[in-house]
Amino acid sequence: QVQLQESGPGLVKPSETLSLTCAVSGYSISSGYYWGWIRQPPGKGLEWIGSIYHSGSTYYNPSLKSRVTISVDTSKNQFSLKLSSVTAADTAVYYCARDLLIVVVAATPGSGYFDYWGQGTLVTVSS
Amino acid sequence: QSALTQPASVSGSPGQSITISCTGTSSDVGGYNYVSWYQQHPGKAPKLMIYDVSNRPSGVSNRFSGSKSGNTASLTISGLQAEDEADYYCSSYTSSSTYVVFGGGTKLTVL
């Protein structure tokens, strides 16, 4: 069974960089699928951050693109998120998930669905 | 403001059926059959319940069903049970540059 587990600091200071890692077990990242990060501010809805393929191909949310870097380490079967210059608005539960990329003729690729999710990790931005 | 519009809340009694709507545009819900639905219990991760408008992943109860008409997708839960009380989010592929769009979520209360 596919399992994902997020890890990283639960508290980050404003203007610093948030760093999280998602360890995948039960499935090799190199076997396919994209792998994504989604966040959920307290009491609010879901926001997609970005997704990565094992080759390193990435897609980012345009509203966060200037601050986001997602990378993959196939040797460790994990992928990571870095979000720079954080503010209180970045306080959220961060989830990693397996992402089925949809490629449509004459349109930009996008997500079909996220089928396996990590348990989530709360990251608070505060001094 | 979310890209897909869902009612903030719905409610129903045990055994009844409820439907949650999810309205988008021709660039997402109306244009493609890539609508998915997620169930989220408090403090838990979202769980995929429906994908590709009406398909259920293995292990999801057949009390959950999905459909679409025009720019609006719907999730129907029949035979409501107390354990169905949760937040439900719709999502769709989008041909815009935003990759994926989510609804704002609907809180289901089982009376």
XYZ file of N, CA and C in Angstrom:
714
model
N 0.832 -1.197 0.000
C 0.000 0.000 0.000
C 0.867 1.248 0.000
N 0.451 2.194 -0.791
C 1.195 3.448 -0.898
C 0.996 4.273 0.375
N 2.094 4.701 0.952
C 2.036 5.562 2.129
C 2.966 6.744 1.952
N 2.519 7.901 2.429
C 3.327 9.117 2.370
C 3.415 9.695 3.775
N 4.561 10.265 4.089
C 4.789 10.833 5.417
C 5.570 12.129 5.300
N 4.944 13.226 5.739
C 5.607 14.523 5.735
C 6.478 14.679 6.975
N 7.560 15.435 6.832
C 8.400 15.745 7.979
C 9.045 17.105 7.773
N 9.344 17.757 8.894
C 9.977 19.061 8.836
C 9.604 19.897 10.035
N 10.227 21.074 10.174
C 9.953 21.939 11.328
C 8.496 22.377 11.381
N 7.962 22.427 12.592
C 6.589 22.870 12.770
C 6.470 24.367 12.987
N 7.596 25.038 13.163
C 7.604 26.481 13.406
C 8.697 27.123 12.554
N 8.287 28.122 11.804
C 9.228 28.848 10.945
C 9.053 30.342 11.196
N 10.147 31.061 11.229
C 10.077 32.508 11.457
C 9.718 33.243 10.174
N 9.023 34.360 10.308
C 8.698 35.172 9.122
C 9.954 35.546 8.353
N 9.839 35.558 7.044
C 10.896 35.874 6.069
C 11.854 34.712 5.831
N 11.757 33.656 6.630
C 12.634 32.510 6.433
C 12.028 31.518 5.434
N 12.727 30.402 5.243
C 12.293 29.407 4.271
C 11.717 28.174 4.953
N 10.533 27.801 4.535
C 9.867 26.594 5.017
C 10.393 25.413 4.205
N 10.792 24.345 4.899
C 11.313 23.156 4.202
C 10.631 21.906 4.739
N 10.054 21.135 3.834
C 9.394 19.896 4.205
C 9.821 18.771 3.264
N 9.788 17.565 3.779
C 10.102 16.387 2.978
C 8.960 15.395 3.080
N 8.708 14.698 1.997
C 7.675 13.666 1.957
C 8.327 12.329 1.581
N 8.326 11.404 2.512
C 8.870 10.072 2.270
C 7.764 9.150 1.773
N 8.036 8.465 0.683
C 7.048 7.580 0.069
C 7.451 6.124 0.301
N 6.510 5.303 0.708
C 6.765 3.875 0.854
C 5.652 3.088 0.165
N 5.965 1.868 -0.239
C 4.995 1.033 -0.902
C 4.851 1.308 -2.394
N 5.622 2.238 -2.904
C 5.574 2.578 -4.328
C 6.847 3.338 -4.668
N 7.448 2.999 -5.789
C 8.647 3.705 -6.220
C 8.277 4.972 -6.986
N 8.783 6.096 -6.522
C 8.527 7.369 -7.210
C 8.912 7.273 -8.679
N 9.943 6.504 -8.966
C 10.441 6.382 -10.336
C 9.505 5.588 -11.247
N 8.491 4.947 -10.658
C 7.570 4.132 -11.451
C 6.516 4.953 -12.177
N 6.409 6.214 -11.810
C 5.445 7.051 -12.504
C 4.646 7.903 -11.547
N 3.668 8.593 -12.061
C 2.839 9.549 -11.358
C 3.628 10.826 -11.049
N 2.925 11.897 -10.903
C 3.483 13.101 -10.337
C 3.257 13.035 -8.825
N 3.963 13.883 -8.103
C 3.892 13.908 -6.644
C 3.737 15.353 -6.219
N 2.692 15.625 -5.433
C 2.332 17.009 -5.178
C 2.306 17.428 -3.728
N 2.287 18.750 -3.567
C 2.116 19.377 -2.264
C 0.833 20.203 -2.286
N 0.044 20.061 -1.265
C -1.214 20.791 -1.099
C -1.240 21.320 0.336
N -1.753 22.516 0.540
C -1.819 23.040 1.897
C -3.228 23.477 2.243
N -3.471 23.603 3.547
C -4.793 23.964 4.045
C -4.635 24.861 5.268
N -4.831 26.162 5.103
C -4.796 27.066 6.271
C -5.849 26.648 7.284
N -5.626 26.919 8.559
C -6.581 26.518 9.596
C -7.996 26.995 9.287
N -8.937 26.074 9.257
C -10.334 26.401 9.032
C -10.692 26.766 7.602
N -9.745 26.576 6.674
C -10.004 26.970 5.288
C -9.888 25.784 4.338
N -9.968 26.074 3.049
C -9.965 25.025 2.039
C -8.577 24.632 1.566
N -8.569 23.784 0.539
C -7.332 23.229 0.019
C -6.734 24.112 -1.071
N -5.406 24.217 -1.071
C -4.697 24.990 -2.084
C -3.536 24.154 -2.608
N -3.520 23.915 -3.907
C -2.423 23.189 -4.528
C -1.201 24.095 -4.597
N -0.026 23.529 -4.245
C 1.216 24.300 -4.258
C 2.040 23.973 -5.494
N 2.205 22.685 -5.781
C 2.997 22.290 -6.920
C 3.157 20.789 -6.974
N 3.644 20.284 -8.110
C 3.822 18.849 -8.303
C 5.093 18.589 -9.103
N 5.671 17.390 -8.881
C 6.923 17.042 -9.528
C 6.883 15.604 -10.020
N 7.601 15.327 -11.143
C 7.771 13.991 -11.690
C 9.161 13.506 -11.306
N 9.392 12.216 -11.399
C 10.688 11.696 -10.974
C 11.831 12.228 -11.837
N 11.493 12.693 -13.028
C 12.520 13.258 -13.911
C 12.930 14.659 -13.472
N 12.127 15.236 -12.577
C 12.383 16.597 -12.130
C 11.453 17.627 -12.762
N 10.631 17.198 -13.687
C 9.650 18.107 -14.290
C 8.676 18.596 -13.226
N 8.441 19.907 -13.216
C 7.593 20.490 -12.168
C 6.498 21.383 -12.734
N 5.434 21.494 -11.957
C 4.378 22.464 -12.182
C 4.128 23.159 -10.852
N 3.985 24.494 -10.892
C 3.778 25.261 -9.682
C 2.510 26.103 -9.793
N 1.885 26.336 -8.652
C 0.777 27.276 -8.582
C 1.304 28.662 -8.956
N 0.714 29.301 -9.960
C 1.217 30.614 -10.388
C 1.284 31.636 -9.255
N 0.385 31.531 -8.287
C 0.360 32.510 -7.200
C 1.496 32.305 -6.211
N 2.157 31.165 -6.242
C 3.252 30.861 -5.323
C 4.574 30.617 -6.039
N 4.528 30.588 -7.353
C 5.665 30.142 -8.150
C 6.980 30.823 -7.819
N 6.927 32.118 -7.524
C 8.161 32.872 -7.283
C 8.840 32.455 -5.979
N 8.109 31.757 -5.109
C 8.664 31.407 -3.798
C 8.833 29.899 -3.598
N 8.404 29.092 -4.543
C 8.358 27.638 -4.353
C 9.425 26.912 -5.157
N 10.032 25.928 -4.502
C 10.898 24.983 -5.194
C 10.549 23.579 -4.706
N 10.255 22.688 -5.639
C 10.004 21.287 -5.300
C 11.073 20.447 -5.978
N 11.651 19.544 -5.224
C 12.713 18.686 -5.749
C 12.413 17.235 -5.400
N 13.112 16.324 -6.093
C 12.887 14.895 -5.881
C 14.218 14.186 -5.687
N 14.225 13.201 -4.799
C 15.402 12.355 -4.574
C 14.937 10.907 -4.754
N 15.150 10.386 -5.945
C 14.651 9.033 -6.238
C 15.403 7.972 -5.440
N 16.658 8.247 -5.089
C 17.444 7.260 -4.335
C 16.868 7.050 -2.928
N 16.243 8.088 -2.399
C 15.619 7.999 -1.079
C 14.106 7.836 -1.181
N 13.595 7.817 -2.404
C 12.147 7.719 -2.652
C 11.383 8.802 -1.892
N 11.825 10.020 -2.060
C 11.181 11.128 -1.387
C 11.250 12.390 -2.233
N 10.387 13.356 -1.923
C 10.423 14.639 -2.590
C 10.236 15.730 -1.548
N 10.643 16.931 -1.898
C 10.732 17.995 -0.912
C 10.118 19.296 -1.406
N 9.757 20.127 -0.441
C 9.172 21.441 -0.706
C 9.975 22.509 0.009
N 10.278 23.570 -0.692
C 10.850 24.755 -0.076
C 9.986 25.953 -0.465
N 9.590 26.710 0.537
C 8.788 27.919 0.337
C 9.510 29.064 1.030
N 9.954 30.029 0.250
C 10.783 31.093 0.788
C 9.956 32.300 1.227
N 10.595 33.165 1.975
C 10.004 34.447 2.407
C 8.608 34.263 2.986
N 8.491 33.360 3.930
C 7.162 33.043 4.464
C 6.628 34.165 5.353
N 5.305 34.230 5.388
C 4.585 35.154 6.269
C 3.530 34.354 7.028
N 2.806 35.039 7.894
C 1.767 34.364 8.664
C 0.729 33.717 7.756
N 0.551 34.257 6.566
C -0.422 33.709 5.619
C -0.034 32.317 5.114
N 1.207 31.928 5.356
C 1.667 30.587 4.941
C 1.448 29.550 6.036
N 0.922 29.972 7.166
C 0.590 29.018 8.223
C -0.517 28.090 7.738
N -0.245 26.796 7.784
C -1.192 25.835 7.227
C -0.767 24.414 7.569
N -1.675 23.491 7.346
C -1.305 22.082 7.331
C -0.849 21.783 5.912
N 0.336 21.222 5.784
C 0.897 20.900 4.486
C 0.794 19.389 4.249
N 0.195 19.031 3.124
C 0.036 17.632 2.745
C 0.862 17.319 1.507
N 1.398 16.101 1.465
C 1.945 15.600 0.215
C 1.000 14.518 -0.296
N 0.980 14.334 -1.613
C 0.025 13.396 -2.199
C 0.522 12.911 -3.559
N 0.039 11.728 -3.949
C 0.324 11.221 -5.286
C -0.665 11.855 -6.251
N -0.161 12.292 -7.382
C -0.919 13.152 -8.304
C -0.984 12.505 -9.680
N -2.203 12.269 -10.168
C -2.345 11.746 -11.520
C -2.416 12.905 -12.500
N -1.367 13.079 -13.265
C -1.324 14.176 -14.231
C -2.177 13.838 -15.445
N -2.955 14.804 -15.883
C -3.766 14.661 -17.080
C -3.156 15.500 -18.194
N -2.937 14.873 -19.348
C -2.435 15.610 -20.510
C -3.552 15.653 -21.542
N -4.030 16.848 -21.823
C -5.138 17.042 -22.769
C -4.609 17.709 -24.022
N -5.032 17.208 -25.165
C -4.599 17.775 -26.445
C -4.978 19.250 -26.520
N -4.032 20.046 -26.922
C -4.236 21.486 -27.121
C -4.594 22.221 -25.833
N -4.206 21.667 -24.681
C -4.446 22.347 -23.400
C -3.263 22.080 -22.477
N -3.163 22.887 -21.426
C -2.063 22.683 -20.481
C -2.334 21.468 -19.594
N -1.280 20.751 -19.210
C -1.474 19.608 -18.309
C -2.013 20.056 -16.958
N -2.634 19.120 -16.254
C -3.154 19.436 -14.937
C -3.434 18.156 -14.180
N -3.922 18.318 -12.981
C -4.164 17.158 -12.133
C -5.533 16.552 -12.378
N -5.539 15.211 -12.449
C -6.813 14.501 -12.526
C -7.358 14.250 -11.128
N -6.478 13.810 -10.253
C -6.857 13.613 -8.852
C -5.626 13.281 -8.030
N -5.787 13.400 -6.704
C -4.759 13.031 -5.739
C -5.272 11.807 -4.986
N -4.648 10.644 -5.196
C -5.250 9.431 -4.655
C -4.671 8.950 -3.328
N -3.448 9.238 -3.048
C -2.869 8.882 -1.753
C -2.297 10.143 -1.117
N -2.597 10.337 0.161
C -2.195 11.542 0.885
C -1.396 11.181 2.136
N -0.468 12.054 2.513
C 0.157 11.944 3.806
C -0.799 12.436 4.878
N -0.434 12.262 6.126
C -1.298 12.673 7.236
C -1.322 14.178 7.434
N -0.358 14.861 6.855
C -0.294 16.310 6.986
C 0.575 16.749 8.145
N 1.180 17.906 7.999
C 1.987 18.474 9.071
C 1.682 19.958 9.183
N 1.419 20.404 10.408
C 1.108 21.813 10.642
C 2.399 22.624 10.708
N 2.466 23.644 9.891
C 3.589 24.565 9.927
C 3.059 25.940 10.315
N 3.577 26.467 11.390
C 3.182 27.776 11.885
C 4.299 28.769 11.605
N 3.925 29.899 11.027
C 4.899 30.965 10.780
C 4.710 32.025 11.857
N 5.707 32.138 12.703
C 5.620 33.075 13.831
C 7.018 33.345 14.368
N 7.201 34.543 14.879
C 8.495 34.880 15.479
C 8.537 34.466 16.943
N -11.401 33.400 -2.442
C -12.529 32.885 -3.199
C -12.087 31.688 -4.051
N -12.755 30.537 -3.843
C -12.379 29.331 -4.544
C -12.847 29.374 -5.988
N -12.150 28.608 -6.837
C -12.496 28.596 -8.246
C -13.795 27.833 -8.499
N -14.054 26.783 -7.703
C -15.285 26.016 -7.824
C -16.206 26.370 -6.660
N -17.502 26.462 -6.951
C -18.461 26.899 -5.941
C -19.235 25.723 -5.361
N -19.147 25.579 -4.040
C -19.892 24.563 -3.315
C -20.742 25.237 -2.242
N -21.857 24.612 -1.838
C -22.602 25.151 -0.702
C -21.771 24.989 0.555
N -21.894 25.927 1.463
C -21.089 25.888 2.682
C -21.464 24.708 3.570
N -22.735 24.363 3.557
C -23.181 23.271 4.422
C -24.410 22.580 3.847
N -24.537 21.323 4.174
C -25.721 20.536 3.877
C -25.954 19.635 5.079
N -27.166 19.165 5.211
C -27.466 18.265 6.315
C -28.517 17.252 5.900
N -28.556 16.163 6.633
C -29.544 15.124 6.368
C -29.630 14.178 7.543
N -30.688 13.427 7.603
C -30.895 12.463 8.675
C -30.361 11.102 8.253
N -30.025 10.281 9.219
C -29.556 8.924 8.882
C -30.538 8.209 7.969
N -29.988 7.551 6.951
C -30.813 6.817 6.011
C -31.247 7.633 4.794
N -31.209 8.954 4.925
C -31.610 9.809 3.804
C -30.476 9.929 2.785
N -30.787 10.598 1.671
C -29.784 10.900 0.655
C -29.564 12.400 0.597
N -28.345 12.793 0.330
C -28.050 14.208 0.141
C -27.201 14.354 -1.115
N -27.232 15.562 -1.667
C -26.422 15.875 -2.841
C -25.679 17.178 -2.607
N -24.393 17.161 -2.938
C -23.549 18.352 -2.831
C -23.179 18.778 -4.248
N -23.402 20.025 -4.557
C -23.105 20.520 -5.895
C -21.743 21.207 -5.941
N -21.208 21.292 -7.141
C -19.890 21.887 -7.372
C -19.940 22.547 -8.746
N -19.959 23.877 -8.757
C -20.138 24.593 -10.010
C -18.856 25.264 -10.464
N -18.519 25.031 -11.707
C -17.314 25.631 -12.285
C -17.623 26.301 -13.602
N -16.723 26.136 -14.551
C -16.874 26.760 -15.868
C -16.558 25.740 -16.956
N -16.620 26.202 -18.187
C -16.309 25.328 -19.313
C -14.813 25.025 -19.401
N -14.007 25.760 -18.626
C -12.561 25.514 -18.610
C -12.180 24.425 -17.619
N -13.116 24.034 -16.799
C -12.809 22.990 -15.825
C -13.924 21.948 -15.791
N -14.860 22.085 -14.874
C -15.909 21.071 -14.697
C -16.660 20.783 -15.991
N -17.082 21.820 -16.678
C -17.914 21.641 -17.854
C -17.188 21.119 -19.076
N -15.876 21.309 -19.118
C -15.134 20.970 -20.313
C -14.469 19.608 -20.324
N -14.351 19.010 -19.162
C -13.590 17.757 -19.048
C -14.226 16.846 -18.000
N -14.005 15.564 -18.155
C -14.536 14.595 -17.188
C -13.482 14.206 -16.160
N -12.907 15.231 -15.539
C -11.867 14.998 -14.541
C -12.225 15.672 -13.221
N -13.425 15.410 -12.763
C -13.868 15.942 -11.481
C -13.641 14.880 -10.411
N -13.119 15.302 -9.276
C -12.899 14.390 -8.163
C -13.510 14.966 -6.890
N -13.776 14.093 -5.944
C -14.370 14.485 -4.662
C -13.548 13.874 -3.523
N -13.375 14.677 -2.465
C -12.603 14.256 -1.308
C -13.437 14.422 -0.045
N -13.278 13.459 0.859
C -13.902 13.510 2.178
C -12.815 13.818 3.202
N -13.080 14.735 4.107
C -12.106 15.073 5.134
C -12.756 15.138 6.500
N -12.372 14.233 7.364
C -12.810 14.290 8.750
C -11.897 15.229 9.522
N -12.392 15.812 10.628
C -11.587 16.777 11.391
C -10.230 16.219 11.790
N -9.189 16.981 11.493
C -7.838 16.592 11.857
C -7.234 15.501 10.996
N -7.922 15.117 9.950
C -7.435 14.045 9.084
C -7.134 14.573 7.690
N -6.405 13.770 6.922
C -6.108 14.123 5.545
C -7.329 13.867 4.661
N -7.440 14.595 3.573
C -8.516 14.306 2.616
C -8.388 12.885 2.084
N -9.530 12.301 1.746
C -9.579 10.941 1.184
C -10.331 11.003 -0.133
N -9.732 10.441 -1.172
C -10.370 10.431 -2.485
C -11.593 9.527 -2.458
N -12.753 10.067 -2.835
C -13.994 9.305 -2.823
C -14.527 9.022 -4.228
N -14.314 9.992 -5.126
C -14.787 9.879 -6.509
C -13.720 10.497 -7.418
N -13.458 9.873 -8.561
C -12.571 10.466 -9.547
C -13.191 10.309 -10.927
N -12.713 11.103 -11.857
C -13.246 11.081 -13.229
C -14.780 11.144 -13.226
N -15.304 12.072 -12.445
C -16.740 12.400 -12.320
C -17.530 11.366 -11.527
N -17.354 10.072 -11.853
C -18.278 9.091 -11.282
C -17.638 7.761 -10.879
N -16.326 7.696 -10.892
C -15.654 6.438 -10.542
C -15.260 6.414 -9.070
N -15.463 5.268 -8.439
C -15.086 5.099 -7.040
C -13.792 4.303 -6.927
N -12.841 4.804 -6.130
C -11.640 3.991 -5.862
C -12.027 2.729 -5.099
N -11.177 1.733 -5.197
C -11.410 0.504 -4.464
C -11.554 0.796 -2.967
N -12.573 0.200 -2.360
C -12.766 0.358 -0.926
C -13.750 1.448 -0.534
N -14.131 2.303 -1.487
C -15.114 3.346 -1.188
C -16.523 2.783 -1.345
N -17.360 3.057 -0.382
C -18.725 2.534 -0.376
C -19.500 2.969 -1.617
N -20.338 2.059 -2.106
C -21.171 2.402 -3.266
C -22.331 3.318 -2.886
N -22.372 3.737 -1.638
C -23.349 4.768 -1.248
C -22.927 6.144 -1.783
N -21.691 6.234 -2.210
C -21.173 7.486 -2.762
C -21.197 7.400 -4.291
N -21.787 8.403 -4.915
C -21.834 8.423 -6.371
C -21.650 9.845 -6.872
N -21.128 9.959 -8.086
C -20.872 11.268 -8.676
C -21.501 11.380 -10.047
N -21.797 12.615 -10.429
C -22.370 12.871 -11.737
C -22.022 14.294 -12.163
N -22.364 14.617 -13.393
C -22.078 15.967 -13.900
C -23.113 16.353 -14.937
N -23.496 17.615 -14.925
C -24.378 18.167 -15.943
C -23.917 19.588 -16.230
N -23.478 19.791 -17.447
C -22.965 21.112 -17.803
C -21.769 21.478 -16.945
N -21.813 22.655 -16.361
C -20.692 23.139 -15.543
C -20.816 22.765 -14.071
N -21.789 21.903 -13.741
C -22.004 21.532 -12.338
C -21.846 20.024 -12.133
N -20.991 19.682 -11.201
C -20.824 18.294 -10.782
C -21.550 18.095 -9.457
N -21.900 16.855 -9.175
C -22.625 16.562 -7.940
C -22.098 15.292 -7.291
N -22.085 15.326 -5.975
C -21.771 14.144 -5.167
C -23.035 13.784 -4.406
N -23.482 12.550 -4.559
C -24.652 12.081 -3.837
C -24.243 10.988 -2.858
N -24.708 11.124 -1.641
C -24.481 10.117 -0.614
C -25.843 9.561 -0.232
N -26.032 8.280 -0.437
C -27.301 7.660 -0.099
C -27.175 6.894 1.211
N -28.292 6.642 1.847
C -28.261 5.903 3.096
C -27.322 6.538 4.115
N -27.479 7.819 4.345
C -26.577 8.567 5.230
C -26.294 7.838 6.529
N -25.025 7.869 6.933
C -24.607 7.294 8.202
C -23.858 8.357 8.994
N -23.813 8.161 10.295
C -23.148 9.134 11.156
C -21.699 9.354 10.740
N -21.049 8.310 10.281
C -19.632 8.407 9.886
C -19.422 9.238 8.633
N -20.498 9.561 7.928
C -20.363 10.387 6.720
C -20.216 11.866 7.071
N -20.458 12.216 8.313
C -20.321 13.614 8.725
C -18.866 14.040 8.573
N -18.644 15.017 7.713
C -17.282 15.431 7.349
C -17.374 16.627 6.416
N -16.214 17.139 6.046
C -16.143 18.158 5.000
C -15.890 17.458 3.666
N -16.501 17.976 2.619
C -16.338 17.400 1.286
C -15.854 18.488 0.323
N -14.835 18.160 -0.442
C -14.249 19.093 -1.409
C -14.330 18.499 -2.811
N -14.712 19.331 -3.768
C -14.625 18.910 -5.157
C -13.356 19.510 -5.758
N -12.920 18.909 -6.837
C -11.724 19.359 -7.522
C -11.877 19.030 -8.995
N -11.206 19.788 -9.822
C -11.294 19.534 -11.257
C -10.003 19.873 -11.968
N -9.688 19.107 -12.990
C -8.659 19.516 -13.934
C -9.120 20.843 -14.533
N -8.161 21.694 -14.856
C -8.487 22.940 -15.514
C -7.531 23.189 -16.667
N -8.048 23.709 -17.742
C -7.207 23.992 -18.906
C -6.477 25.325 -18.760
N -6.743 26.023 -17.679
C -6.008 27.262 -17.434
C -4.633 26.901 -16.879
N -3.849 27.873 -16.588
C -2.493 27.623 -16.112
C -2.431 27.247 -14.645
N -3.590 27.155 -13.996
C -3.593 26.888 -12.557
C -3.575 25.418 -12.203
N -3.555 24.518 -13.212
C -3.267 23.078 -13.038
C -4.430 22.289 -12.427
N -4.969 22.807 -11.323
C -6.089 22.149 -10.661
C -6.856 23.194 -9.872
N -8.158 23.008 -9.771
C -8.978 23.935 -8.976
C -9.779 23.135 -7.958
N -9.920 23.724 -6.788
C -10.692 23.108 -5.712
C -11.935 23.947 -5.408
N -12.936 23.285 -4.849
C -14.072 24.000 -4.291
C -13.749 24.434 -2.872
N -14.588 25.294 -2.322
C -14.350 25.817 -0.992
C -14.703 24.842 0.123
N -15.344 23.742 -0.230
C -15.686 22.738 0.775
C -17.115 22.867 1.266
N -17.708 21.735 1.590
C -19.070 21.675 2.121
C -19.064 20.829 3.386
N -19.610 21.391 4.453
C -19.695 20.661 5.706
C -20.994 19.883 5.740
N -20.885 18.562 5.820
C -22.052 17.708 5.903
C -22.326 17.368 7.361
N -23.531 17.681 7.787
C -23.966 17.336 9.139
C -25.027 16.252 9.057
N -24.814 15.183 9.797
C -25.809 14.118 9.886
C -26.600 14.338 11.160
N -27.868 14.674 10.994
C -28.706 15.092 12.123
C -29.032 13.942 13.073
